Every structure is written in C-alpha cells, then in structure tokens.
Short mmCIF file of N, CA and C in Angstrom, two decimals:
data_model
loop_
_atom_site.label_atom_id
_atom_site.label_comp_id
_atom_site.label_asym_id
_atom_site.label_seq_id
_atom_site.Cartn_x
_atom_site.Cartn_y
_atom_site.Cartn_z
N MET A 151 -56.25 -157.58 307.66
CA MET A 151 -54.97 -157.94 307.11
C MET A 151 -54.13 -158.56 308.22
N ALA A 152 -53.51 -159.69 307.94
CA ALA A 152 -52.74 -160.41 308.95
C ALA A 152 -51.28 -159.97 309.02
N LEU A 153 -50.78 -159.29 308.01
CA LEU A 153 -49.39 -158.86 308.01
C LEU A 153 -49.23 -157.56 308.80
N SER A 154 -48.10 -157.43 309.48
CA SER A 154 -47.79 -156.18 310.17
C SER A 154 -46.77 -155.42 309.35
N PHE A 155 -46.96 -154.12 309.24
CA PHE A 155 -46.05 -153.28 308.47
C PHE A 155 -45.31 -152.35 309.42
N ILE A 156 -44.14 -151.91 308.97
CA ILE A 156 -43.32 -151.03 309.79
C ILE A 156 -44.08 -149.74 310.10
N SER A 157 -43.98 -149.34 311.34
CA SER A 157 -44.58 -148.08 311.74
C SER A 157 -43.56 -146.97 311.52
N SER A 158 -43.99 -145.76 311.64
CA SER A 158 -43.11 -144.62 311.40
C SER A 158 -42.03 -144.52 312.47
N SER A 159 -40.82 -144.20 312.05
CA SER A 159 -39.75 -143.97 313.02
C SER A 159 -39.50 -142.47 313.19
N ASP A 160 -40.43 -141.66 312.70
CA ASP A 160 -40.30 -140.21 312.80
C ASP A 160 -40.89 -139.67 314.10
N ILE A 161 -41.34 -140.54 314.96
CA ILE A 161 -42.03 -140.12 316.17
C ILE A 161 -41.04 -139.94 317.31
N GLU A 162 -41.18 -138.82 318.03
CA GLU A 162 -40.38 -138.54 319.22
C GLU A 162 -41.31 -138.46 320.42
N VAL A 163 -40.86 -138.98 321.54
CA VAL A 163 -41.61 -138.87 322.79
C VAL A 163 -40.65 -138.45 323.90
N THR A 164 -41.22 -137.91 324.95
CA THR A 164 -40.44 -137.54 326.12
C THR A 164 -40.82 -138.48 327.25
N VAL A 165 -39.80 -139.02 327.90
CA VAL A 165 -40.01 -139.98 328.98
C VAL A 165 -39.21 -139.53 330.20
N VAL A 166 -39.60 -140.05 331.35
CA VAL A 166 -38.83 -139.87 332.57
C VAL A 166 -38.43 -141.26 333.06
N ILE A 167 -37.50 -141.29 333.96
CA ILE A 167 -37.02 -142.55 334.51
C ILE A 167 -37.63 -142.73 335.90
N THR A 168 -38.12 -143.93 336.18
CA THR A 168 -38.88 -144.12 337.41
C THR A 168 -38.06 -144.00 338.68
N CYS A 169 -36.73 -144.10 338.60
CA CYS A 169 -35.92 -143.94 339.81
C CYS A 169 -35.56 -142.48 340.09
N ASP A 170 -36.01 -141.57 339.22
CA ASP A 170 -35.75 -140.14 339.41
C ASP A 170 -36.36 -139.71 340.74
N SER A 171 -35.59 -138.98 341.53
CA SER A 171 -36.07 -138.56 342.85
C SER A 171 -37.29 -137.64 342.78
N SER A 172 -37.57 -137.09 341.61
CA SER A 172 -38.75 -136.22 341.44
C SER A 172 -39.99 -136.99 341.02
N VAL A 173 -39.87 -138.32 340.95
CA VAL A 173 -41.02 -139.16 340.60
C VAL A 173 -41.52 -139.85 341.86
N GLU A 174 -42.81 -139.67 342.14
CA GLU A 174 -43.45 -140.34 343.27
C GLU A 174 -44.50 -141.29 342.71
N ALA A 175 -44.24 -142.59 342.84
CA ALA A 175 -45.16 -143.59 342.28
C ALA A 175 -45.02 -144.90 343.03
N THR A 176 -46.08 -145.68 342.99
CA THR A 176 -46.03 -147.03 343.56
C THR A 176 -45.34 -147.96 342.55
N ASP A 177 -44.98 -149.13 343.02
CA ASP A 177 -44.38 -150.11 342.12
C ASP A 177 -45.33 -150.46 340.98
N GLU A 178 -46.62 -150.54 341.29
CA GLU A 178 -47.62 -150.84 340.26
C GLU A 178 -47.70 -149.73 339.22
N GLN A 179 -47.64 -148.48 339.67
CA GLN A 179 -47.67 -147.35 338.74
C GLN A 179 -46.42 -147.33 337.86
N ARG A 180 -45.29 -147.63 338.46
CA ARG A 180 -44.04 -147.68 337.69
C ARG A 180 -44.11 -148.76 336.61
N ALA A 181 -44.59 -149.93 336.98
CA ALA A 181 -44.71 -151.04 336.02
C ALA A 181 -45.68 -150.68 334.90
N GLN A 182 -46.80 -150.07 335.25
CA GLN A 182 -47.79 -149.67 334.24
C GLN A 182 -47.18 -148.64 333.28
N TYR A 183 -46.46 -147.68 333.82
CA TYR A 183 -45.82 -146.66 332.99
C TYR A 183 -44.82 -147.29 332.02
N LEU A 184 -44.03 -148.22 332.51
CA LEU A 184 -43.06 -148.88 331.63
C LEU A 184 -43.74 -149.68 330.53
N ASN A 185 -44.93 -150.18 330.81
CA ASN A 185 -45.69 -150.91 329.78
C ASN A 185 -46.33 -149.98 328.76
N THR A 186 -46.78 -148.81 329.20
CA THR A 186 -47.55 -147.94 328.31
C THR A 186 -46.77 -146.73 327.81
N GLY A 187 -45.83 -146.23 328.61
CA GLY A 187 -45.13 -144.99 328.27
C GLY A 187 -45.97 -143.76 328.53
N ASP A 188 -47.14 -143.93 329.12
CA ASP A 188 -48.05 -142.83 329.38
C ASP A 188 -47.74 -142.23 330.76
N LEU A 189 -47.28 -140.98 330.77
CA LEU A 189 -46.93 -140.32 332.03
C LEU A 189 -48.10 -140.26 333.01
N ASN A 190 -49.33 -140.28 332.51
CA ASN A 190 -50.50 -140.26 333.39
C ASN A 190 -50.58 -141.51 334.25
N ASP A 191 -49.89 -142.58 333.84
CA ASP A 191 -49.90 -143.83 334.61
C ASP A 191 -48.87 -143.82 335.74
N LEU A 192 -48.03 -142.80 335.80
CA LEU A 192 -46.88 -142.84 336.68
C LEU A 192 -47.06 -142.22 338.06
N GLY A 193 -48.15 -141.62 338.34
CA GLY A 193 -48.27 -140.96 339.64
C GLY A 193 -47.84 -139.52 339.52
N LYS A 194 -47.07 -139.02 340.49
CA LYS A 194 -46.65 -137.62 340.49
C LYS A 194 -45.24 -137.49 339.91
N VAL A 195 -45.11 -136.66 338.89
CA VAL A 195 -43.82 -136.36 338.28
C VAL A 195 -43.53 -134.90 338.53
N GLY A 196 -42.53 -134.63 339.35
CA GLY A 196 -42.19 -133.26 339.70
C GLY A 196 -41.60 -132.48 338.53
N ASP A 197 -41.66 -131.18 338.62
CA ASP A 197 -41.14 -130.31 337.56
C ASP A 197 -39.63 -130.49 337.35
N SER A 198 -38.92 -130.92 338.38
CA SER A 198 -37.47 -131.06 338.25
C SER A 198 -37.04 -132.44 337.73
N ALA A 199 -38.01 -133.30 337.41
CA ALA A 199 -37.66 -134.63 336.86
C ALA A 199 -36.91 -134.46 335.55
N THR A 200 -35.88 -135.26 335.37
CA THR A 200 -35.11 -135.23 334.12
C THR A 200 -35.95 -135.85 333.02
N ARG A 201 -36.06 -135.15 331.90
CA ARG A 201 -36.87 -135.62 330.78
C ARG A 201 -35.95 -135.97 329.60
N PHE A 202 -36.16 -137.17 329.08
CA PHE A 202 -35.38 -137.68 327.95
C PHE A 202 -36.28 -137.72 326.73
N THR A 203 -35.86 -137.09 325.65
CA THR A 203 -36.60 -137.16 324.40
C THR A 203 -35.91 -138.21 323.53
N ILE A 204 -36.70 -139.20 323.14
CA ILE A 204 -36.19 -140.29 322.31
C ILE A 204 -37.04 -140.42 321.06
N LYS A 205 -36.47 -141.03 320.04
CA LYS A 205 -37.23 -141.27 318.81
C LYS A 205 -37.31 -142.76 318.57
N ALA A 206 -38.35 -143.16 317.87
CA ALA A 206 -38.49 -144.56 317.49
C ALA A 206 -37.37 -144.93 316.53
N LEU A 207 -36.97 -146.17 316.55
CA LEU A 207 -35.94 -146.65 315.64
C LEU A 207 -36.57 -147.48 314.52
N SER A 208 -36.13 -147.23 313.32
CA SER A 208 -36.56 -148.05 312.18
C SER A 208 -35.84 -149.39 312.26
N PRO A 209 -36.30 -150.39 311.51
CA PRO A 209 -35.57 -151.66 311.50
C PRO A 209 -34.11 -151.51 311.11
N SER A 210 -33.82 -150.63 310.16
CA SER A 210 -32.41 -150.47 309.75
C SER A 210 -31.59 -149.80 310.85
N GLU A 211 -32.19 -148.89 311.62
CA GLU A 211 -31.48 -148.27 312.74
C GLU A 211 -31.25 -149.29 313.86
N ARG A 212 -32.23 -150.16 314.12
CA ARG A 212 -32.05 -151.21 315.12
C ARG A 212 -30.95 -152.17 314.68
N GLU A 213 -30.94 -152.52 313.41
CA GLU A 213 -29.90 -153.41 312.90
C GLU A 213 -28.53 -152.75 312.99
N ARG A 214 -28.46 -151.47 312.65
CA ARG A 214 -27.19 -150.75 312.74
C ARG A 214 -26.66 -150.76 314.18
N ALA A 215 -27.56 -150.62 315.15
CA ALA A 215 -27.15 -150.67 316.56
C ALA A 215 -26.60 -152.05 316.92
N GLU A 216 -27.25 -153.09 316.45
CA GLU A 216 -26.79 -154.44 316.74
C GLU A 216 -25.45 -154.73 316.09
N VAL A 217 -25.28 -154.30 314.86
CA VAL A 217 -24.01 -154.51 314.16
C VAL A 217 -22.89 -153.74 314.85
N ALA A 218 -23.16 -152.50 315.22
CA ALA A 218 -22.15 -151.69 315.91
C ALA A 218 -21.74 -152.33 317.24
N ALA A 219 -22.67 -153.03 317.85
CA ALA A 219 -22.38 -153.68 319.13
C ALA A 219 -21.64 -155.00 318.96
N GLY A 220 -21.61 -155.53 317.73
CA GLY A 220 -20.88 -156.77 317.49
C GLY A 220 -21.75 -157.96 317.16
N ALA A 221 -22.87 -157.74 316.50
CA ALA A 221 -23.79 -158.83 316.19
C ALA A 221 -23.14 -159.97 315.42
N TYR A 222 -22.18 -159.66 314.57
CA TYR A 222 -21.57 -160.70 313.75
C TYR A 222 -20.45 -161.44 314.46
N THR A 223 -20.05 -160.97 315.62
CA THR A 223 -18.97 -161.63 316.35
C THR A 223 -19.39 -162.05 317.76
N ARG A 224 -20.64 -161.87 318.09
CA ARG A 224 -21.10 -162.25 319.44
C ARG A 224 -20.99 -163.76 319.62
N SER A 225 -20.99 -164.19 320.88
CA SER A 225 -20.91 -165.60 321.20
C SER A 225 -22.27 -166.26 321.04
N GLU A 226 -22.36 -167.19 320.12
CA GLU A 226 -23.62 -167.92 319.94
C GLU A 226 -23.86 -168.89 321.08
N LEU A 227 -22.78 -169.46 321.64
CA LEU A 227 -22.95 -170.29 322.83
C LEU A 227 -23.47 -169.44 323.97
N GLY A 228 -22.91 -168.25 324.13
CA GLY A 228 -23.39 -167.34 325.16
C GLY A 228 -24.85 -166.98 324.96
N ARG A 229 -25.24 -166.75 323.71
CA ARG A 229 -26.64 -166.43 323.40
C ARG A 229 -27.55 -167.58 323.81
N PHE A 230 -27.15 -168.79 323.47
CA PHE A 230 -27.94 -169.97 323.83
C PHE A 230 -28.07 -170.09 325.34
N LEU A 231 -26.96 -169.94 326.05
CA LEU A 231 -26.99 -170.04 327.52
C LEU A 231 -27.85 -168.93 328.13
N TRP A 232 -27.76 -167.72 327.56
CA TRP A 232 -28.55 -166.59 328.05
C TRP A 232 -30.05 -166.90 327.94
N ILE A 233 -30.44 -167.51 326.83
CA ILE A 233 -31.84 -167.87 326.60
C ILE A 233 -32.28 -168.97 327.57
N GLU A 234 -31.39 -169.93 327.80
CA GLU A 234 -31.72 -171.10 328.62
C GLU A 234 -31.62 -170.86 330.12
N ALA A 235 -31.05 -169.75 330.55
CA ALA A 235 -30.84 -169.49 331.97
C ALA A 235 -32.16 -169.44 332.74
N PRO A 236 -32.19 -170.05 333.92
CA PRO A 236 -33.41 -169.97 334.75
C PRO A 236 -33.71 -168.53 335.14
N THR A 237 -34.96 -168.22 335.36
CA THR A 237 -35.35 -166.86 335.74
C THR A 237 -35.30 -166.65 337.25
N ASP A 238 -35.54 -167.69 338.02
CA ASP A 238 -35.46 -167.58 339.48
C ASP A 238 -34.01 -167.32 339.87
N LEU A 239 -33.78 -166.30 340.69
CA LEU A 239 -32.41 -165.88 341.03
C LEU A 239 -31.60 -166.99 341.70
N LYS A 240 -32.21 -167.71 342.63
CA LYS A 240 -31.49 -168.78 343.32
C LYS A 240 -31.16 -169.92 342.35
N ASP A 241 -32.14 -170.30 341.53
CA ASP A 241 -31.91 -171.35 340.53
C ASP A 241 -30.84 -170.91 339.54
N ARG A 242 -30.89 -169.63 339.16
CA ARG A 242 -29.91 -169.12 338.20
C ARG A 242 -28.50 -169.15 338.79
N ALA A 243 -28.37 -168.81 340.06
CA ALA A 243 -27.06 -168.82 340.71
C ALA A 243 -26.48 -170.24 340.73
N ARG A 244 -27.30 -171.21 341.08
CA ARG A 244 -26.83 -172.60 341.10
C ARG A 244 -26.50 -173.08 339.68
N TRP A 245 -27.35 -172.73 338.72
CA TRP A 245 -27.13 -173.10 337.32
C TRP A 245 -25.80 -172.51 336.84
N HIS A 246 -25.58 -171.23 337.12
CA HIS A 246 -24.35 -170.57 336.69
C HIS A 246 -23.12 -171.20 337.34
N HIS A 247 -23.25 -171.54 338.61
CA HIS A 247 -22.13 -172.14 339.34
C HIS A 247 -21.69 -173.45 338.69
N GLU A 248 -22.63 -174.18 338.12
CA GLU A 248 -22.32 -175.49 337.53
C GLU A 248 -21.86 -175.41 336.07
N LEU A 249 -21.85 -174.23 335.48
CA LEU A 249 -21.37 -174.10 334.10
C LEU A 249 -19.87 -174.37 334.03
N GLU A 250 -19.45 -174.89 332.89
CA GLU A 250 -18.02 -175.05 332.62
C GLU A 250 -17.42 -173.65 332.45
N ASP A 251 -16.10 -173.54 332.63
CA ASP A 251 -15.44 -172.23 332.52
C ASP A 251 -15.66 -171.60 331.15
N ASP A 252 -15.59 -172.38 330.07
CA ASP A 252 -15.79 -171.81 328.74
C ASP A 252 -17.22 -171.33 328.55
N GLU A 253 -18.16 -171.97 329.21
CA GLU A 253 -19.55 -171.53 329.14
C GLU A 253 -19.75 -170.22 329.91
N LYS A 254 -19.10 -170.11 331.05
CA LYS A 254 -19.18 -168.86 331.82
C LYS A 254 -18.59 -167.70 331.02
N ILE A 255 -17.49 -167.96 330.34
CA ILE A 255 -16.86 -166.92 329.52
C ILE A 255 -17.79 -166.54 328.36
N ALA A 256 -18.38 -167.54 327.71
CA ALA A 256 -19.29 -167.27 326.59
C ALA A 256 -20.51 -166.46 327.06
N LEU A 257 -21.05 -166.83 328.20
CA LEU A 257 -22.20 -166.10 328.74
C LEU A 257 -21.82 -164.67 329.09
N ALA A 258 -20.66 -164.48 329.69
CA ALA A 258 -20.20 -163.13 330.02
C ALA A 258 -20.01 -162.30 328.76
N GLN A 259 -19.45 -162.90 327.72
CA GLN A 259 -19.25 -162.18 326.46
C GLN A 259 -20.59 -161.79 325.84
N TYR A 260 -21.59 -162.67 325.93
CA TYR A 260 -22.90 -162.33 325.39
C TYR A 260 -23.56 -161.22 326.20
N ASN A 261 -23.40 -161.26 327.52
CA ASN A 261 -23.95 -160.18 328.35
C ASN A 261 -23.30 -158.85 328.00
N GLU A 262 -22.00 -158.86 327.74
CA GLU A 262 -21.31 -157.64 327.32
C GLU A 262 -21.87 -157.15 325.99
N TYR A 263 -22.14 -158.07 325.08
CA TYR A 263 -22.73 -157.71 323.79
C TYR A 263 -24.10 -157.05 323.99
N ILE A 264 -24.94 -157.64 324.84
CA ILE A 264 -26.27 -157.08 325.10
C ILE A 264 -26.14 -155.66 325.65
N ASN A 265 -25.22 -155.44 326.56
CA ASN A 265 -25.00 -154.10 327.11
C ASN A 265 -24.57 -153.12 326.03
N ARG A 266 -23.72 -153.58 325.10
CA ARG A 266 -23.31 -152.70 324.00
C ARG A 266 -24.49 -152.40 323.07
N VAL A 267 -25.36 -153.38 322.84
CA VAL A 267 -26.56 -153.14 322.03
C VAL A 267 -27.40 -152.05 322.67
N TYR A 268 -27.58 -152.11 323.98
CA TYR A 268 -28.38 -151.10 324.68
C TYR A 268 -27.81 -149.71 324.47
N VAL A 269 -26.50 -149.59 324.62
CA VAL A 269 -25.85 -148.28 324.44
C VAL A 269 -26.01 -147.80 322.99
N GLU A 270 -25.86 -148.70 322.03
CA GLU A 270 -26.00 -148.31 320.62
C GLU A 270 -27.44 -147.94 320.28
N MET A 271 -28.41 -148.62 320.90
CA MET A 271 -29.81 -148.24 320.69
C MET A 271 -30.06 -146.83 321.20
N ILE A 272 -29.52 -146.53 322.37
CA ILE A 272 -29.67 -145.18 322.93
C ILE A 272 -28.96 -144.18 322.03
N ARG A 273 -27.78 -144.53 321.53
CA ARG A 273 -27.05 -143.63 320.62
C ARG A 273 -27.92 -143.27 319.42
N GLU A 274 -28.63 -144.24 318.87
CA GLU A 274 -29.48 -144.02 317.69
C GLU A 274 -30.76 -143.25 318.03
N SER A 275 -31.24 -143.40 319.27
CA SER A 275 -32.56 -142.89 319.62
C SER A 275 -32.58 -141.58 320.41
N LEU A 276 -31.60 -141.36 321.28
CA LEU A 276 -31.63 -140.21 322.19
C LEU A 276 -31.49 -138.90 321.42
N VAL A 277 -32.45 -138.01 321.64
CA VAL A 277 -32.46 -136.72 320.96
C VAL A 277 -32.08 -135.59 321.92
N LYS A 278 -32.72 -135.57 323.09
CA LYS A 278 -32.50 -134.48 324.04
C LYS A 278 -32.60 -134.99 325.47
N ILE A 279 -31.95 -134.26 326.35
CA ILE A 279 -32.17 -134.41 327.79
C ILE A 279 -32.54 -133.04 328.29
N ASP A 280 -33.69 -132.94 328.93
CA ASP A 280 -34.21 -131.66 329.42
C ASP A 280 -34.19 -130.59 328.33
N ASP A 281 -34.68 -130.95 327.16
CA ASP A 281 -34.83 -130.06 326.00
C ASP A 281 -33.51 -129.55 325.43
N GLU A 282 -32.40 -130.16 325.79
CA GLU A 282 -31.11 -129.78 325.21
C GLU A 282 -30.57 -130.97 324.41
N GLU A 283 -30.15 -130.69 323.18
CA GLU A 283 -29.59 -131.75 322.35
C GLU A 283 -28.40 -132.37 323.06
N THR A 284 -28.27 -133.68 322.92
CA THR A 284 -27.24 -134.40 323.67
C THR A 284 -26.85 -135.66 322.92
N SER A 285 -25.99 -136.44 323.54
CA SER A 285 -25.59 -137.72 322.97
C SER A 285 -25.58 -138.77 324.08
N VAL A 286 -25.36 -139.99 323.69
CA VAL A 286 -25.31 -141.09 324.65
C VAL A 286 -24.18 -140.89 325.66
N ASP A 287 -23.18 -140.12 325.31
CA ASP A 287 -22.07 -139.86 326.23
C ASP A 287 -22.56 -139.21 327.53
N SER A 288 -23.64 -138.44 327.46
CA SER A 288 -24.20 -137.82 328.67
C SER A 288 -24.68 -138.87 329.66
N ILE A 289 -25.16 -139.98 329.15
CA ILE A 289 -25.65 -141.05 330.03
C ILE A 289 -24.51 -141.60 330.88
N ASP A 290 -23.31 -141.67 330.31
CA ASP A 290 -22.16 -142.20 331.05
C ASP A 290 -21.77 -141.33 332.23
N LEU A 291 -22.24 -140.09 332.26
CA LEU A 291 -21.90 -139.17 333.34
C LEU A 291 -22.83 -139.28 334.54
N ILE A 292 -23.90 -140.07 334.40
CA ILE A 292 -24.87 -140.22 335.50
C ILE A 292 -24.24 -141.01 336.63
N ARG A 293 -24.38 -140.49 337.83
CA ARG A 293 -23.89 -141.14 339.03
C ARG A 293 -24.98 -141.17 340.06
N PRO A 294 -25.08 -142.15 340.90
CA PRO A 294 -24.20 -143.29 341.00
C PRO A 294 -24.40 -144.27 339.85
N GLU A 295 -23.52 -145.25 339.75
CA GLU A 295 -23.56 -146.24 338.68
C GLU A 295 -24.90 -146.97 338.64
N SER A 296 -25.49 -147.24 339.79
CA SER A 296 -26.78 -147.93 339.82
C SER A 296 -27.86 -147.10 339.13
N ALA A 297 -27.81 -145.78 339.29
CA ALA A 297 -28.78 -144.91 338.60
C ALA A 297 -28.53 -144.91 337.10
N ARG A 298 -27.25 -144.89 336.68
CA ARG A 298 -26.93 -144.94 335.26
C ARG A 298 -27.45 -146.23 334.63
N ALA A 299 -27.24 -147.35 335.30
CA ALA A 299 -27.72 -148.64 334.79
C ALA A 299 -29.24 -148.64 334.69
N HIS A 300 -29.90 -148.04 335.67
CA HIS A 300 -31.37 -147.94 335.67
C HIS A 300 -31.84 -147.09 334.48
N VAL A 301 -31.18 -145.98 334.24
CA VAL A 301 -31.53 -145.10 333.12
C VAL A 301 -31.38 -145.86 331.80
N VAL A 302 -30.27 -146.56 331.62
CA VAL A 302 -30.05 -147.32 330.39
C VAL A 302 -31.15 -148.34 330.20
N SER A 303 -31.45 -149.11 331.25
CA SER A 303 -32.48 -150.15 331.15
C SER A 303 -33.83 -149.58 330.76
N GLU A 304 -34.24 -148.51 331.45
CA GLU A 304 -35.56 -147.95 331.16
C GLU A 304 -35.62 -147.27 329.80
N LEU A 305 -34.56 -146.59 329.40
CA LEU A 305 -34.57 -145.99 328.06
C LEU A 305 -34.72 -147.07 327.00
N VAL A 306 -34.05 -148.19 327.17
CA VAL A 306 -34.16 -149.29 326.20
C VAL A 306 -35.58 -149.83 326.17
N VAL A 307 -36.22 -149.96 327.33
CA VAL A 307 -37.62 -150.42 327.37
C VAL A 307 -38.49 -149.45 326.56
N HIS A 308 -38.32 -148.17 326.79
CA HIS A 308 -39.12 -147.17 326.06
C HIS A 308 -38.81 -147.20 324.56
N ILE A 309 -37.55 -147.31 324.21
CA ILE A 309 -37.17 -147.34 322.79
C ILE A 309 -37.75 -148.56 322.11
N GLN A 310 -37.65 -149.72 322.74
CA GLN A 310 -38.19 -150.94 322.14
C GLN A 310 -39.70 -150.85 321.97
N ARG A 311 -40.38 -150.36 322.99
CA ARG A 311 -41.84 -150.23 322.90
C ARG A 311 -42.22 -149.25 321.80
N LEU A 312 -41.57 -148.13 321.77
CA LEU A 312 -41.87 -147.08 320.79
C LEU A 312 -41.56 -147.54 319.36
N SER A 313 -40.51 -148.33 319.21
CA SER A 313 -40.06 -148.74 317.87
C SER A 313 -40.84 -149.91 317.30
N THR A 314 -41.62 -150.59 318.14
CA THR A 314 -42.35 -151.76 317.64
C THR A 314 -43.86 -151.63 317.71
N LEU A 315 -44.37 -150.53 318.21
CA LEU A 315 -45.82 -150.32 318.24
C LEU A 315 -46.32 -149.83 316.89
N ASP A 316 -47.59 -150.12 316.62
CA ASP A 316 -48.18 -149.51 315.44
C ASP A 316 -48.45 -148.04 315.76
N PRO A 317 -48.65 -147.20 314.75
CA PRO A 317 -48.78 -145.76 314.99
C PRO A 317 -49.87 -145.39 315.98
N SER A 318 -50.94 -146.16 316.06
CA SER A 318 -52.03 -145.81 317.00
C SER A 318 -51.58 -145.99 318.43
N GLY A 319 -50.57 -146.85 318.69
CA GLY A 319 -50.09 -147.06 320.04
C GLY A 319 -49.02 -146.08 320.46
N LYS A 320 -48.59 -145.22 319.55
CA LYS A 320 -47.54 -144.26 319.87
C LYS A 320 -48.18 -142.96 320.29
#
C-alpha cells in the first residue's frame, strides 16, 4: 500500500537531553540518539540524568500547537525568507546583512513564531519530568538559558520523530 496512515498518538516515551551533565557520549552517539531516540545509542546515561516523558502528537494536536503559536497571523514573507536562507553560517550572515529592513523584521517575526510553535508542541506533548507530572512552564525554569534552549530543541526533535513514525518505529 502506497498511502501512509496516521500512527497512534497514545504512545509515551522517556528521553534525556544530550547536554545533560549525566550523559557521557561522543558527538556521533548524540547524533545517532537524536535520529533514533534509542537510549542504547547514546553512550553512558547516569542515574541522575533528567528524564522527560513525552507523548506522540496526533495531527490535530500538532495543528492546535501551530494555531496557538499564531499560524494564521505569521509572516509569510518571513516564512519564505526562512526557507531561502543559506545554511552556511558565513553566507547566512552576509545574506541577512543585505536584507531590507522590512525583510529583517519579517524574518524575525517568523523566527518568533517558530519558537512559539516549539513551546506549544512541548505543551501538548510533555507528560512528566523525572516521573513527576509537569507542564511546559517547568522548562522555562531551566538555567542557564543556553541549556533551556537546548532542552527545547531536543524535545521538539523527539516529539517530531515520535509523532511521525509508523508504530513499528516507536
């Protein structure tokens, strides 16, 4: 059969974040873990590593997250620029420098929208932290800010992978 059907969103998994000080892994192991979600790919995970329990999101839950983040009012110019931006950091910096002011504003607004989508996805998906029920508000308490941003990014990677795999891949 060539058509893909929605997988179950009733599945919960527990993940750790690769920047956790209780995780000892090479860059290759970290990348593999982010691709598979399999803790066996990550190297050594200490007992004190923070564990996040997340659930897969159904299409309607993903849409609800996007709408809550502002999907109907996001900047379409910003979206276009975000897609067209060079991936090389130096090229991207020069490209960004040459944008018109209204384009820079549109791109910034779209980046803000993407960040809100990430938070809303976590709001819909996060079940527990270290086996205690919690909410996305707990993520805002993570310090330093660089660690909080890392946690958000990795949780979104896990949520997206979990929400779009067929059941055999979960």
